[in-house]
CSV table of C-alpha atoms and ligand atoms in Angstrom, one decimal:
chain,number,residue,atom,x,y,z
A,38,MET,CA,-7.5,28.1,82.0
A,39,ARG,CA,-9.0,31.6,82.1
A,40,SER,CA,-9.8,33.0,78.8
A,41,ALA,CA,-8.4,36.5,77.5
A,42,PRO,CA,-10.6,39.4,78.6
A,43,GLU,CA,-12.9,40.9,75.7
A,44,LYS,CA,-11.2,44.4,75.0
A,45,ALA,CA,-14.0,47.2,74.7
A,46,GLY,CA,-14.4,51.0,74.7
A,47,LEU,CA,-16.0,53.0,77.8
A,48,TYR,CA,-17.8,56.0,77.0
A,49,ILE,CA,-18.8,58.6,79.6
A,50,HIS,CA,-21.5,61.2,78.8
A,51,VAL,CA,-21.2,64.6,80.5
A,52,PRO,CA,-24.5,66.2,80.0
A,53,PHE,CA,-23.6,69.8,80.9
A,54,CYS,CA,-22.5,72.9,79.0
A,55,ARG,CA,-22.1,76.4,80.3
A,56,ARG,CA,-24.6,77.6,77.6
A,57,LYS,CA,-26.8,75.7,74.9
A,58,CYS,CA,-25.8,76.3,71.2
A,59,PRO,CA,-28.7,77.0,69.1
A,60,TYR,CA,-28.1,74.1,66.7
A,61,CYS,CA,-27.3,71.6,69.3
A,62,HIS,CA,-29.3,68.4,69.7
A,63,PHE,CA,-27.2,66.4,72.1
A,64,ALA,CA,-28.2,65.6,75.6
A,65,SER,CA,-26.7,68.8,77.3
A,66,ALA,CA,-27.8,71.6,79.5
A,67,PRO,CA,-26.3,74.3,81.9
A,68,PRO,CA,-26.1,72.5,85.3
A,69,ARG,CA,-28.4,73.6,88.1
A,70,GLU,CA,-27.4,73.2,91.8
A,71,GLY,CA,-26.7,69.8,92.6
A,72,ASP,CA,-26.6,68.2,89.1
A,73,TRP,CA,-22.9,67.6,89.2
A,74,GLU,CA,-23.3,65.4,92.3
A,75,THR,CA,-26.5,63.6,91.0
A,76,TRP,CA,-24.6,62.7,87.6
A,77,ARG,CA,-21.4,61.6,89.4
A,78,GLU,CA,-23.3,59.3,91.9
A,79,GLY,CA,-25.4,58.0,88.8
A,80,ILE,CA,-22.1,57.2,86.7
A,81,GLU,CA,-21.0,55.2,89.6
A,82,ARG,CA,-24.2,53.3,90.2
A,83,GLU,CA,-24.4,52.7,86.4
A,84,ALA,CA,-20.8,51.2,86.1
A,85,ALA,CA,-21.6,49.1,89.3
A,86,LEU,CA,-24.7,47.9,87.4
A,87,ARG,CA,-22.9,46.9,84.0
A,88,SER,CA,-19.8,45.4,85.8
A,89,ARG,CA,-18.5,42.5,83.8
A,90,PRO,CA,-15.5,40.7,84.7
A,91,GLU,CA,-14.9,39.2,81.2
A,92,ILE,CA,-14.7,42.8,79.7
A,93,GLU,CA,-11.5,44.8,79.9
A,94,PHE,CA,-11.9,48.5,78.9
A,95,GLU,CA,-8.9,49.7,76.8
A,96,THR,CA,-10.3,53.1,75.6
A,97,LEU,CA,-12.0,55.8,77.6
A,98,TYR,CA,-13.9,58.7,76.0
A,99,PHE,CA,-15.3,61.4,77.9
A,100,GLY,CA,-17.9,63.1,75.5
A,101,GLY,CA,-20.6,65.6,76.0
A,102,GLY,CA,-21.9,68.1,76.6
A,103,THR,CA,-18.7,69.9,77.8
A,104,PRO,CA,-16.3,67.4,79.6
A,105,SER,CA,-13.7,70.1,80.0
A,106,LEU,CA,-15.8,71.7,82.8
A,107,LEU,CA,-14.5,68.7,85.0
A,108,ASP,CA,-11.6,69.4,87.0
A,109,PRO,CA,-8.6,67.1,86.6
A,110,ALA,CA,-9.1,66.2,90.3
A,111,ASP,CA,-12.7,65.3,89.7
A,112,ILE,CA,-11.8,63.1,86.5
A,113,SER,CA,-9.1,61.3,88.5
A,114,GLY,CA,-11.4,60.5,91.3
A,115,LEU,CA,-14.2,59.3,88.9
A,116,ILE,CA,-11.6,56.9,87.2
A,117,ALA,CA,-10.6,55.4,90.7
A,118,ALA,CA,-14.2,55.0,91.4
A,119,LEU,CA,-14.9,53.5,88.0
A,120,GLY,CA,-12.0,51.1,88.4
A,121,ARG,CA,-13.4,49.6,91.5
A,122,ARG,CA,-16.3,48.3,89.4
A,123,LEU,CA,-15.0,47.9,85.8
A,124,ARG,CA,-11.8,46.3,84.6
A,125,LEU,CA,-9.7,49.4,83.3
A,126,ARG,CA,-6.5,49.0,81.2
A,127,ILE,CA,-6.7,52.3,79.4
A,128,ALA,CA,-4.4,52.8,76.5
A,129,GLU,CA,-6.3,55.9,74.9
A,130,PHE,CA,-8.1,58.4,76.8
A,131,THR,CA,-10.0,61.1,75.2
A,132,LEU,CA,-11.5,64.3,76.6
A,133,GLU,CA,-13.8,66.5,74.6
A,134,ALA,CA,-12.9,70.3,75.3
A,135,ASN,CA,-14.5,73.6,74.4
A,136,PRO,CA,-12.1,76.3,73.5
A,137,ALA,CA,-14.4,78.8,75.3
A,138,ALA,CA,-14.3,77.2,78.6
A,139,GLY,CA,-11.6,79.6,80.0
A,140,THR,CA,-9.1,76.7,80.6
A,141,ASP,CA,-5.8,77.9,82.0
A,142,ASP,CA,-2.5,76.3,81.3
A,143,ALA,CA,-2.3,74.6,84.7
A,144,THR,CA,-5.6,72.8,84.0
A,145,LEU,CA,-4.4,71.7,80.7
A,146,ALA,CA,-1.2,70.2,82.1
A,147,ARG,CA,-3.2,68.5,84.9
A,148,TRP,CA,-5.7,66.8,82.5
A,149,ALA,CA,-2.7,65.6,80.7
A,150,GLY,CA,-1.3,64.4,84.2
A,151,VAL,CA,-4.4,62.5,85.2
A,152,GLY,CA,-3.9,60.4,82.0
A,153,VAL,CA,-5.8,62.2,79.2
A,154,THR,CA,-3.8,61.1,75.9
A,155,ARG,CA,-6.3,63.0,73.3
A,156,LEU,CA,-7.8,66.3,73.6
A,157,SER,CA,-10.6,66.6,71.0
A,158,VAL,CA,-11.6,70.5,70.6
A,159,GLY,CA,-14.9,71.4,69.3
A,160,VAL,CA,-13.7,74.3,67.3
A,161,GLN,CA,-16.4,74.2,64.6
A,162,SER,CA,-14.6,76.8,62.3
A,163,PHE,CA,-11.8,79.2,62.2
A,164,ASP,CA,-13.9,81.9,60.5
A,165,ASP,CA,-15.3,84.5,63.0
A,166,ALA,CA,-18.4,85.1,60.8
A,167,THR,CA,-19.3,81.4,60.9
A,168,LEU,CA,-18.7,81.2,64.5
A,169,ALA,CA,-21.0,84.1,65.1
A,170,VAL,CA,-23.8,82.5,62.9
A,171,LEU,CA,-23.4,79.2,64.8
A,172,GLY,CA,-23.6,81.2,68.3
A,173,ARG,CA,-20.4,80.3,69.6
A,174,ASP,CA,-18.9,82.5,72.1
A,175,TYR,CA,-15.2,82.6,71.1
A,176,ALA,CA,-13.2,84.0,68.1
A,177,ALA,CA,-11.1,82.0,65.9
A,178,ALA,CA,-8.0,83.6,67.4
A,179,ASP,CA,-9.0,82.3,70.9
A,180,ALA,CA,-9.4,78.8,69.5
A,181,LEU,CA,-5.8,78.9,67.9
A,182,SER,CA,-4.6,80.3,71.3
A,183,PHE,CA,-6.2,77.4,73.1
A,184,LEU,CA,-4.8,74.6,70.7
A,185,SER,CA,-1.4,75.9,70.9
A,186,ARG,CA,-1.4,76.0,74.7
A,187,ALA,CA,-2.8,72.5,74.6
A,188,ARG,CA,-0.1,71.4,72.4
A,189,ARG,CA,2.5,72.6,75.1
A,190,ALA,CA,0.6,70.6,77.7
A,191,GLY,CA,1.9,67.4,76.5
A,192,PHE,CA,-1.1,65.4,75.1
A,193,GLU,CA,-0.2,62.6,72.9
A,194,ALA,CA,-2.8,63.8,70.3
A,195,ILE,CA,-4.8,66.7,69.6
A,196,GLY,CA,-8.0,66.7,67.5
A,197,ILE,CA,-10.6,69.2,66.4
A,198,ASP,CA,-14.1,69.1,65.2
A,199,LEU,CA,-15.2,71.4,62.0
A,200,MET,CA,-18.6,71.9,60.8
A,201,ALA,CA,-19.6,72.3,57.0
A,202,GLY,CA,-22.9,73.5,55.5
A,203,VAL,CA,-23.2,76.6,57.7
A,204,PRO,CA,-25.3,79.4,56.3
A,205,GLY,CA,-23.2,82.3,54.9
A,206,GLU,CA,-20.1,80.0,54.7
A,207,SER,CA,-18.0,80.6,51.5
A,208,ARG,CA,-14.8,79.3,49.8
A,209,ALA,CA,-13.0,82.2,51.5
A,210,SER,CA,-14.5,81.3,55.0
A,211,LEU,CA,-13.5,77.6,54.4
A,212,ARG,CA,-10.0,78.5,53.2
A,213,ARG,CA,-9.5,80.7,56.2
A,214,THR,CA,-10.5,77.5,58.4
A,215,LEU,CA,-8.0,75.3,56.5
A,216,GLU,CA,-5.2,78.0,56.7
A,217,ALA,CA,-5.7,77.9,60.4
A,218,VAL,CA,-5.8,74.2,60.7
A,219,GLU,CA,-2.4,74.2,59.0
A,220,ARG,CA,-1.2,76.7,61.6
A,221,ALA,CA,-2.6,74.7,64.6
A,222,GLY,CA,-1.2,71.4,63.2
A,223,PRO,CA,-3.9,68.9,64.7
A,224,ASP,CA,-3.4,65.2,64.7
A,225,HIS,CA,-6.9,64.6,64.0
A,226,VAL,CA,-10.0,66.3,62.6
A,227,SER,CA,-13.7,65.2,62.3
A,228,VAL,CA,-15.8,67.3,59.7
A,229,TYR,CA,-19.5,67.2,60.4
A,230,LEU,CA,-22.5,68.6,58.2
A,231,LEU,CA,-24.6,70.9,60.1
A,232,GLU,CA,-27.9,69.2,60.8
A,233,ASN,CA,-31.2,70.9,60.7
A,234,VAL,CA,-33.2,69.4,63.7
A,235,GLU,CA,-36.8,70.3,64.1
A,236,GLY,CA,-37.6,72.5,67.0
A,237,LEU,CA,-34.2,73.9,67.8
A,238,PRO,CA,-33.7,77.6,67.8
A,239,PHE,CA,-31.4,77.3,64.6
A,240,GLU,CA,-34.3,76.1,62.6
A,241,ALA,CA,-35.3,79.8,62.3
A,242,VAL,CA,-31.8,80.8,61.1
A,243,LEU,CA,-31.7,78.0,58.6
A,244,ALA,CA,-35.3,79.1,57.4
A,245,GLU,CA,-34.1,82.4,56.5
A,246,ASN,CA,-30.8,81.2,55.1
A,247,PRO,CA,-31.2,77.8,53.7
A,248,VAL,CA,-28.1,75.8,52.7
A,249,ASP,CA,-28.8,73.4,49.9
A,250,ASP,CA,-27.7,69.9,50.3
A,251,ASP,CA,-25.4,70.0,47.2
A,252,ALA,CA,-23.5,73.2,48.5
A,253,ALA,CA,-23.1,71.5,51.8
A,254,ALA,CA,-21.6,68.5,50.3
A,255,SER,CA,-19.4,70.7,48.3
A,256,ALA,CA,-18.1,72.6,51.2
A,257,PHE,CA,-17.6,69.3,53.1
A,258,GLU,CA,-15.5,67.8,50.2
A,259,TYR,CA,-13.4,71.0,49.8
A,260,LEU,CA,-12.5,70.9,53.5
A,261,ALA,CA,-11.9,67.2,53.1
A,262,ALA,CA,-9.5,67.7,50.1
A,263,GLY,CA,-7.7,70.6,51.8
A,264,LEU,CA,-7.1,68.3,55.0
A,265,GLY,CA,-5.7,65.6,52.7
A,266,SER,CA,-3.3,68.1,51.3
A,267,LEU,CA,-2.2,69.0,54.9
A,268,GLY,CA,-1.4,65.3,55.4
A,269,LEU,CA,-4.5,64.5,57.4
A,270,ALA,CA,-5.8,61.4,55.7
A,271,ARG,CA,-9.4,60.4,55.6
A,272,TYR,CA,-10.0,57.1,57.2
A,273,GLU,CA,-13.8,57.3,58.0
A,274,ILE,CA,-16.6,59.3,56.4
A,275,SER,CA,-15.9,62.2,58.5
A,276,ASN,CA,-12.7,61.6,60.1
A,277,PHE,CA,-9.2,62.6,59.2
A,278,ALA,CA,-5.8,61.8,60.8
A,279,ARG,CA,-2.0,61.8,60.4
A,280,PRO,CA,-0.9,58.3,60.0
A,281,GLY,CA,-1.1,56.4,63.4
A,282,PHE,CA,-3.3,59.0,65.1
A,283,GLU,CA,-6.7,57.6,64.2
A,284,CYS,CA,-9.2,57.5,67.0
A,285,ARG,CA,-9.1,53.8,68.6
A,286,HIS,CA,-12.0,54.3,70.6
A,287,ASN,CA,-14.3,55.4,67.6
A,288,LEU,CA,-12.7,52.8,65.4
A,289,LYS,CA,-14.5,50.3,67.6
A,290,TYR,CA,-17.9,51.7,66.6
A,291,TRP,CA,-17.0,51.3,63.0
A,292,ARG,CA,-15.3,47.7,63.4
A,293,GLY,CA,-18.3,46.4,65.4
A,294,GLU,CA,-16.3,46.0,68.6
A,295,PRO,CA,-17.8,46.3,72.0
A,296,PHE,CA,-18.3,49.4,73.9
A,297,LEU,CA,-20.2,50.7,77.1
A,298,GLY,CA,-21.7,54.1,77.4
A,299,LEU,CA,-22.5,55.4,81.0
A,300,GLY,CA,-24.6,58.7,81.4
A,301,PRO,CA,-27.8,60.3,80.1
A,302,SER,CA,-28.2,59.3,76.5
A,303,ALA,CA,-25.2,57.1,76.2
A,304,GLY,CA,-25.4,54.2,73.9
A,305,SER,CA,-24.0,50.7,74.3
A,306,ARG,CA,-23.1,47.5,72.3
A,307,ILE,CA,-22.1,44.6,74.1
A,308,GLY,CA,-22.4,41.1,71.9
A,309,ALA,CA,-25.6,41.2,70.1
A,310,GLU,CA,-27.2,43.6,72.6
A,311,ARG,CA,-27.6,47.4,71.8
A,312,TRP,CA,-29.2,50.0,74.1
A,313,THR,CA,-29.5,53.6,74.7
A,314,ASN,CA,-29.9,55.4,78.0
A,315,ALA,CA,-32.8,57.9,78.9
A,316,ALA,CA,-31.7,61.2,77.6
A,317,GLY,CA,-32.8,63.4,80.6
A,318,LEU,CA,-30.6,63.7,83.7
A,319,ALA,CA,-33.5,63.2,86.0
A,320,ALA,CA,-35.0,60.2,84.4
A,321,TRP,CA,-31.6,58.5,83.9
A,322,SER,CA,-30.4,59.3,87.7
A,323,GLN,CA,-33.7,58.5,89.3
A,324,ALA,CA,-33.9,55.0,87.8
A,325,LEU,CA,-30.6,54.4,88.9
A,326,ALA,CA,-31.2,55.6,92.4
A,327,THR,CA,-34.3,53.3,92.7
A,328,GLY,CA,-32.4,50.2,91.3
A,329,ALA,CA,-34.4,50.4,88.1
A,330,ASP,CA,-32.7,50.1,84.6
A,331,PRO,CA,-31.9,53.6,83.2
A,332,ARG,CA,-32.2,52.4,79.4
A,333,ALA,CA,-34.8,54.2,77.4
A,334,GLU,CA,-34.5,51.3,74.5
A,335,GLY,CA,-32.7,48.2,73.8
A,336,VAL,CA,-32.6,45.3,71.5
A,337,VAL,CA,-30.9,42.0,71.1
A,338,LEU,CA,-30.1,41.6,67.5
A,339,ASP,CA,-30.6,38.3,65.7
A,340,PRO,CA,-27.3,37.0,63.8
A,341,GLU,CA,-28.6,38.2,60.4
A,342,ARG,CA,-29.2,41.9,61.8
A,343,ASN,CA,-26.0,41.7,63.7
A,344,PHE,CA,-23.8,41.2,60.7
A,345,ARG,CA,-25.7,43.5,58.4
A,346,GLU,CA,-25.1,46.2,61.0
A,347,ALA,CA,-21.3,45.4,60.9
A,348,ILE,CA,-21.2,45.6,57.2
A,349,VAL,CA,-22.8,49.0,57.2
A,350,ALA,CA,-20.5,50.4,59.8
A,351,GLY,CA,-17.5,49.0,58.4
A,352,LEU,CA,-18.1,50.5,55.0
A,353,ARG,CA,-17.8,53.9,56.5
A,354,LEU,CA,-14.1,53.2,56.6
A,355,VAL,CA,-11.9,54.0,53.9
A,356,ALA,CA,-9.9,50.8,54.3
A,357,GLY,CA,-13.3,49.0,54.0
A,358,ILE,CA,-14.0,45.5,55.1
A,359,ASP,CA,-11.5,42.6,55.0
A,360,LEU,CA,-14.0,39.8,53.9
A,361,ALA,CA,-12.0,36.8,55.0
A,362,GLU,CA,-11.7,38.5,58.7
A,363,PHE,CA,-15.5,39.3,58.4
A,364,GLN,CA,-16.2,35.6,57.8
A,365,ARG,CA,-14.1,34.4,60.9
A,366,ARG,CA,-15.8,36.7,63.0
A,367,PHE,CA,-19.4,36.6,61.7
A,368,GLY,CA,-19.4,33.3,59.8
A,369,VAL,CA,-20.7,35.0,56.8
A,370,ASP,CA,-19.2,34.9,53.3
A,371,VAL,CA,-20.1,38.4,52.2
A,372,GLY,CA,-19.1,38.1,48.5
A,373,ALA,CA,-21.5,35.1,47.9
A,374,ARG,CA,-24.4,36.2,50.1
A,375,PHE,CA,-24.5,39.8,48.5
A,376,GLU,CA,-23.1,38.9,44.9
A,377,ARG,CA,-26.0,40.6,43.1
A,378,GLU,CA,-26.1,43.6,45.3
A,379,ILE,CA,-22.3,44.0,45.0
A,380,ALA,CA,-22.3,43.6,41.2
A,381,GLU,CA,-25.0,46.2,40.7
A,382,LEU,CA,-23.1,48.7,43.0
A,383,TRP,CA,-19.7,47.9,41.4
A,384,SER,CA,-21.2,48.5,37.8
A,385,ASP,CA,-22.3,52.1,39.3
A,386,GLY,CA,-18.9,52.9,40.4
A,387,LEU,CA,-20.1,52.9,44.1
A,388,ILE,CA,-18.1,50.0,45.4
A,389,THR,CA,-15.0,48.1,44.9
A,390,LEU,CA,-14.0,44.4,45.7
A,391,GLU,CA,-10.1,43.9,45.3
A,392,GLY,CA,-7.8,41.6,47.0
A,393,GLY,CA,-10.7,40.6,49.4
A,394,ILE,CA,-11.4,44.1,50.6
A,395,LEU,CA,-14.9,45.5,50.0
A,396,ARG,CA,-14.9,49.1,50.3
A,397,ILE,CA,-16.7,52.5,48.8
A,398,PRO,CA,-14.4,54.7,46.9
A,399,GLU,CA,-13.3,57.6,48.9
A,400,ASP,CA,-15.1,60.2,46.4
A,401,ARG,CA,-18.3,58.4,46.9
A,402,LEU,CA,-18.4,58.1,50.8
A,403,LEU,CA,-20.4,61.2,51.3
A,404,VAL,CA,-23.2,59.7,48.9
A,405,SER,CA,-23.0,56.3,50.2
A,406,ASN,CA,-26.8,56.0,51.3
A,407,ARG,CA,-27.5,53.7,48.3
A,408,VAL,CA,-24.6,51.4,49.1
A,409,MET,CA,-25.7,50.9,53.0
A,410,ALA,CA,-29.2,50.6,51.8
A,411,ALA,CA,-28.3,47.4,49.8
A,412,PHE,CA,-27.0,45.7,53.0
A,413,VAL,CA,-29.4,46.8,55.8
B,783,SF4,S1,-20.7,73.0,73.3
B,783,SF4,FE1,-21.2,71.2,72.1
B,783,SF4,S2,-22.5,69.9,73.5
B,783,SF4,FE2,-22.6,72.0,74.5
B,783,SF4,S3,-24.4,73.0,73.6
B,783,SF4,FE3,-22.7,73.7,72.3
B,783,SF4,S4,-22.8,72.2,70.5
B,783,SF4,FE4,-23.8,71.3,72.2
């Protein structure tokens, strides 16, 4: 008898943006002539290289970069090509979109028509001054209009990304953002803290207008509380959703389930194997064109590191870790194995263990480094 296929997530990295935002550290750049074709050929080659009949992909996520630069016809062509190499049975298909990309109503409807179920829109803020500081080339009103047109196009879910810890942000600017979120009515919101990455143009902005960690954390928690009062419940450190609208694809990362990433800089986890692709389009595509492996780094985790990693990822979830299920999957009794660590963290109010569920209290998630360090 054939065993049931293992369910996995498939991530496709689109490494192109119309222009580079000054704070962005993702593998993305404006495409040069021929780059789209190079990328497309590379994705097909990599899919053939990673073809595994025992794995069935049930979620698909086009991230970037700006995947919304792709025409719907290109997306359906690419999915058809992937389907010849990988076993696809897609229940959730997310496309990241930029509200400045000049997308018309017909394109929005055609994305829904080629199977996109979730549109994830990189709004960052609904405050014009904050958008200007971030160097985004649209106004809050443009983002609102994009979201209402996307809603009419018929996606099953609409998500937005927001940012906290931006120079110049204030309670008033954050309140404006929350008011606009209420008007837009997204099903899912991700909130990220702005990172200061060495060597990026934004380093100079932050040097002139530093944001201290406490102020950034307080801005984050202000947004988190506001989203909660709008019915968007936190389910992971940075993610909020209306009930039933959690991102299935991203849940795989936190639940220790397998995922395959195709494209420059994409990461993968299959079984105990983890790897990350070369970040540059040229290095990644040339490796694939010459039959070489496009990975920049990879590791096969021993069982101990594998389950420790799964604990750290699982504790990011508000629901925490079901220890009985964890023992079934990894053969480890976490309560017994980490009895001393759990007792210490519990006495400091940093963790709870009730009804067989180990979790970090929601108001301590953002300062969870000490908890995570105990299990690494
Ligand atoms: S649009 Fe997104 S991926 Fe592209 S440069 Fe800006 S932040 Fe980076």
